[in-house]
mmCIF file of C-alpha atoms in Angstrom:
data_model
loop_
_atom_site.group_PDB
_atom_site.id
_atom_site.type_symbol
_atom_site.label_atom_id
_atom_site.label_comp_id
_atom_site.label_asym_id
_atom_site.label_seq_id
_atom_site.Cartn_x
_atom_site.Cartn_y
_atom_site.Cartn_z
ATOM 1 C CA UNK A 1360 -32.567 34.128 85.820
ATOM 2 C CA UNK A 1361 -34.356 31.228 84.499
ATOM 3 C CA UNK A 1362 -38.319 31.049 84.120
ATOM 4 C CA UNK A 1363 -38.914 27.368 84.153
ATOM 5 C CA UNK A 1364 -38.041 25.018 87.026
ATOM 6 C CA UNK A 1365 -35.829 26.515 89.893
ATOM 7 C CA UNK A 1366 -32.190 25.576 89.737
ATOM 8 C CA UNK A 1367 -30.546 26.114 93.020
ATOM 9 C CA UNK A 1368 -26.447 25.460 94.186
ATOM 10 C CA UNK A 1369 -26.145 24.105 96.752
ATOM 11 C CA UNK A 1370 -22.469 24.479 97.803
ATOM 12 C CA UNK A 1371 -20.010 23.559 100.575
ATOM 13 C CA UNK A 1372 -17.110 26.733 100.936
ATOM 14 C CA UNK A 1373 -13.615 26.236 102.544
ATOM 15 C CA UNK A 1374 -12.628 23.331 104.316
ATOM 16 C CA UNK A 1375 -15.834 22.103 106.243
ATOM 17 C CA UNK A 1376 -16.225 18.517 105.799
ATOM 18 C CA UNK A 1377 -19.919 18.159 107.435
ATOM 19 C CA UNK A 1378 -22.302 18.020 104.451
ATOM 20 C CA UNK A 1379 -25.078 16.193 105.995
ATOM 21 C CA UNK A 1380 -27.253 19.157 106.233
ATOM 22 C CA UNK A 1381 -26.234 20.527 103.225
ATOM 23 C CA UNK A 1382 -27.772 16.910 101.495
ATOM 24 C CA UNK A 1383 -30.871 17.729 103.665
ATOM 25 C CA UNK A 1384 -31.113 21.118 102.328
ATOM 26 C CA UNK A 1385 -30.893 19.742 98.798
ATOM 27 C CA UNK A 1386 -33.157 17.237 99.274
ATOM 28 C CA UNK A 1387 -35.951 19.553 100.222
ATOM 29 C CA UNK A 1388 -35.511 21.674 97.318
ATOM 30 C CA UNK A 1389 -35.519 18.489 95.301
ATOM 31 C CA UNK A 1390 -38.650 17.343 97.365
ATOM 32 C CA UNK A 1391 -40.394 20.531 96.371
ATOM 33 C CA UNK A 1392 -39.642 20.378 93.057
ATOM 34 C CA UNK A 1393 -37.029 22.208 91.860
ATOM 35 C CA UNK A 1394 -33.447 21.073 90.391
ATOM 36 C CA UNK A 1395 -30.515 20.827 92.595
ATOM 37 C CA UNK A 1396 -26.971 20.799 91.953
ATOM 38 C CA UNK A 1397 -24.321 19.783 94.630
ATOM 39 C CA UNK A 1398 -20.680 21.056 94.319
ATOM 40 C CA UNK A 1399 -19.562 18.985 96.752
ATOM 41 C CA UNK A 1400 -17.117 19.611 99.416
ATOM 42 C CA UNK A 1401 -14.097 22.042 99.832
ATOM 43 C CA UNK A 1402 -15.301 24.253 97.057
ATOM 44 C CA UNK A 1403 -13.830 27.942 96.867
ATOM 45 C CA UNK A 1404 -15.701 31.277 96.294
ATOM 46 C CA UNK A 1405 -14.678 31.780 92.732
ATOM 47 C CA UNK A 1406 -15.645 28.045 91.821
ATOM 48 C CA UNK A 1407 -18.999 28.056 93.345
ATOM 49 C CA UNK A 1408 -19.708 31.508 91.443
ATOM 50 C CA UNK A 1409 -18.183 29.936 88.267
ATOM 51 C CA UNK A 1410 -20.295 26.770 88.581
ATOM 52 C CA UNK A 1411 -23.560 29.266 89.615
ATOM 53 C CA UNK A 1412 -22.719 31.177 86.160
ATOM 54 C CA UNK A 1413 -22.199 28.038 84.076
ATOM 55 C CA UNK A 1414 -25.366 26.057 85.315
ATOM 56 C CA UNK A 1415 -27.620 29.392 84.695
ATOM 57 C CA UNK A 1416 -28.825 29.100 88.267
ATOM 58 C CA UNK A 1417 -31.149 31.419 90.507
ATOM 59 C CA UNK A 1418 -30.319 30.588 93.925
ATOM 60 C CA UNK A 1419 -26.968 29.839 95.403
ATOM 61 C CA UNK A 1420 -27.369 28.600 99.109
ATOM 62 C CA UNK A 1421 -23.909 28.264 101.139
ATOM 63 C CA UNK A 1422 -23.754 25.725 104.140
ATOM 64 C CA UNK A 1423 -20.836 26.965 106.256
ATOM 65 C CA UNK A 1424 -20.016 25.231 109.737
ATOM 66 C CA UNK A 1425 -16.305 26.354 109.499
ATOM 67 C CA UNK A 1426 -16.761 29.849 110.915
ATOM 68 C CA UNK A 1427 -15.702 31.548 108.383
ATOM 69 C CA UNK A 1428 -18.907 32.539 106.772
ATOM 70 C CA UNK A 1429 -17.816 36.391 107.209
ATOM 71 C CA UNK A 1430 -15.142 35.836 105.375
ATOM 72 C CA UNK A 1431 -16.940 33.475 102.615
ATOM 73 C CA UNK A 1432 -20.654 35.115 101.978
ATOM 74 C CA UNK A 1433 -19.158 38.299 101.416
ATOM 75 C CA UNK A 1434 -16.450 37.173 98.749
ATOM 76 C CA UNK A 1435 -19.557 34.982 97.005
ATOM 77 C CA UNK A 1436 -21.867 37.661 97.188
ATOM 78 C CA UNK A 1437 -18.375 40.442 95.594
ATOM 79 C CA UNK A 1438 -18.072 37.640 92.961
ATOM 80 C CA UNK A 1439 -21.435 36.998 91.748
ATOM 81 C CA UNK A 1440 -21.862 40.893 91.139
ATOM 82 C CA UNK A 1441 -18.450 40.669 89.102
ATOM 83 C CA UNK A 1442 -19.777 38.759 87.117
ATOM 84 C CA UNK A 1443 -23.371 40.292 86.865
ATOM 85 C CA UNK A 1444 -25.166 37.744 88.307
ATOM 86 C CA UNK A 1445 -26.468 39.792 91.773
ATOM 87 C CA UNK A 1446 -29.604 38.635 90.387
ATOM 88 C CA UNK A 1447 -28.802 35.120 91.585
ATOM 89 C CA UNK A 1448 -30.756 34.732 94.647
ATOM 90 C CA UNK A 1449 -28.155 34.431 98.020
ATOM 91 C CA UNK A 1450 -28.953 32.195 100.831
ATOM 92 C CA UNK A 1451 -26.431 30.752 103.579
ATOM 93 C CA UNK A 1452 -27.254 28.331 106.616
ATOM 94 C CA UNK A 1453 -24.668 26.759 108.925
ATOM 95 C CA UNK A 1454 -23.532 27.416 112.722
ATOM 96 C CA UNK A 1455 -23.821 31.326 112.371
ATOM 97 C CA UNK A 1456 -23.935 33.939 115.846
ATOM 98 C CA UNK A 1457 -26.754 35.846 115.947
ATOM 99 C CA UNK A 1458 -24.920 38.815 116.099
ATOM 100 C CA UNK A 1459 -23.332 38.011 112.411
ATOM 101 C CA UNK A 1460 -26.453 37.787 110.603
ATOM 102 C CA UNK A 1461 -26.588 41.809 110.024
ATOM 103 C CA UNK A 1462 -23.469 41.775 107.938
ATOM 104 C CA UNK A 1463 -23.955 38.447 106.518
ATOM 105 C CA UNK A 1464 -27.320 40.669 104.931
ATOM 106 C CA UNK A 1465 -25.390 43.845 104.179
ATOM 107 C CA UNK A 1466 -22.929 41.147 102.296
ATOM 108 C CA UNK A 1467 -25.569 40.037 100.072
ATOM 109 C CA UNK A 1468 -26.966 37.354 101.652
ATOM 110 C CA UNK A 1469 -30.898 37.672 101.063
ATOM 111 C CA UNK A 1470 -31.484 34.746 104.401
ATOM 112 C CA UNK A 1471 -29.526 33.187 106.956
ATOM 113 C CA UNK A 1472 -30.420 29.892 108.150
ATOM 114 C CA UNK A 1473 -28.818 28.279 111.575
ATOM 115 C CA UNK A 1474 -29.060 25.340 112.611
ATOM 116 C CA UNK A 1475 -33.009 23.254 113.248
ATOM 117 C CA UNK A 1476 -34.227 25.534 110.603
ATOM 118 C CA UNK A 1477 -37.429 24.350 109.020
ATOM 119 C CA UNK A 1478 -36.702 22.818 105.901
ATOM 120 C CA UNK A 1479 -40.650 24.078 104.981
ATOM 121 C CA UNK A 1480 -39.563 27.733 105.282
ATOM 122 C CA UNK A 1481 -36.441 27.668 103.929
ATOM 123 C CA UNK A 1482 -38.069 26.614 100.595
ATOM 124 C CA UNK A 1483 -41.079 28.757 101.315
ATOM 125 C CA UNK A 1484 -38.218 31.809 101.834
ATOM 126 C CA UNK A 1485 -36.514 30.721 98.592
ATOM 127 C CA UNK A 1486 -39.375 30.896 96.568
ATOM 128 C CA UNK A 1487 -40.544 33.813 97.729
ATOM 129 C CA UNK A 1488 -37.461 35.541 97.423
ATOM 130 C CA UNK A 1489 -37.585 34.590 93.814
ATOM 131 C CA UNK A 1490 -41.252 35.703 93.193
ATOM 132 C CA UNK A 1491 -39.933 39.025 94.283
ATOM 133 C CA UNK A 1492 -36.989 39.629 92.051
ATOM 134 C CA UNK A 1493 -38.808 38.120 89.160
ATOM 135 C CA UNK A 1494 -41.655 40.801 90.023
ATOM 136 C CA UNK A 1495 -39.227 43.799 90.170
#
């Protein structure tokens, strides 16, 4: 995990073609200073880990509207540990039930964001996720 300025990937799974909040999401990050990349749409578990390895980055946040975010945070979060990178901080928002945000967690996923979220504390969550693995 990097030191410097926060990279976070910011990444659209499976075939959900809504990115607006997804752009919001990155813009906030960007907004509070930290570097954002954008895989874009239709990306699959293996490329958004590949692209999270490449661009030495220490939070991957999933925006999933599909449905299939039990199926999707889980294979990320398998992946990323492949490939020793469970340091890389988790996150996922989208239209999530309630009820699926305990094994979205036991997945990997270190937050779960639905929908109206405050863009405030989802950066104030990312950061202080980080502050917390960097401190362990």
């Amino acid at each position: 995990m990097t030191r410097g300025k926060v990279r976070v990937l910011v990444a659209k799974p499976g075939l959900d073609s809504h990115d607006r909040g997804a752009k919001v999401v990155a813009r906030a990050y960007r907004d509070a200073g930290m570097e954002v990349i954008y895989t874009g749409l239709h990306q699959t578990p293996e490329q958004i880990v590949e692209a999270a390895v490449q661009e030495d980055v220490d939070v991957v946040a999933l925006s999933i509207l599909s449905g299939a975010h039990s199926v999707l945070v889980p294979r990320v979060a398998e992946l990323l540990r492949a490939r020793g990178a469970e340091d890389i901080v988790l996150l996922v928002g989208g239209i999530i039930p309630e009820e699926d945000v305990p094994a979205l967690r036991e997945a990997g996923a270190a937050g779960v964001f639905g929908p109206g979220s405050d863009l405030d504390e989802i950066v104030s969550f990312t950061v202080a996720c980080l502050e917390r693995r960097r401190s362990s």
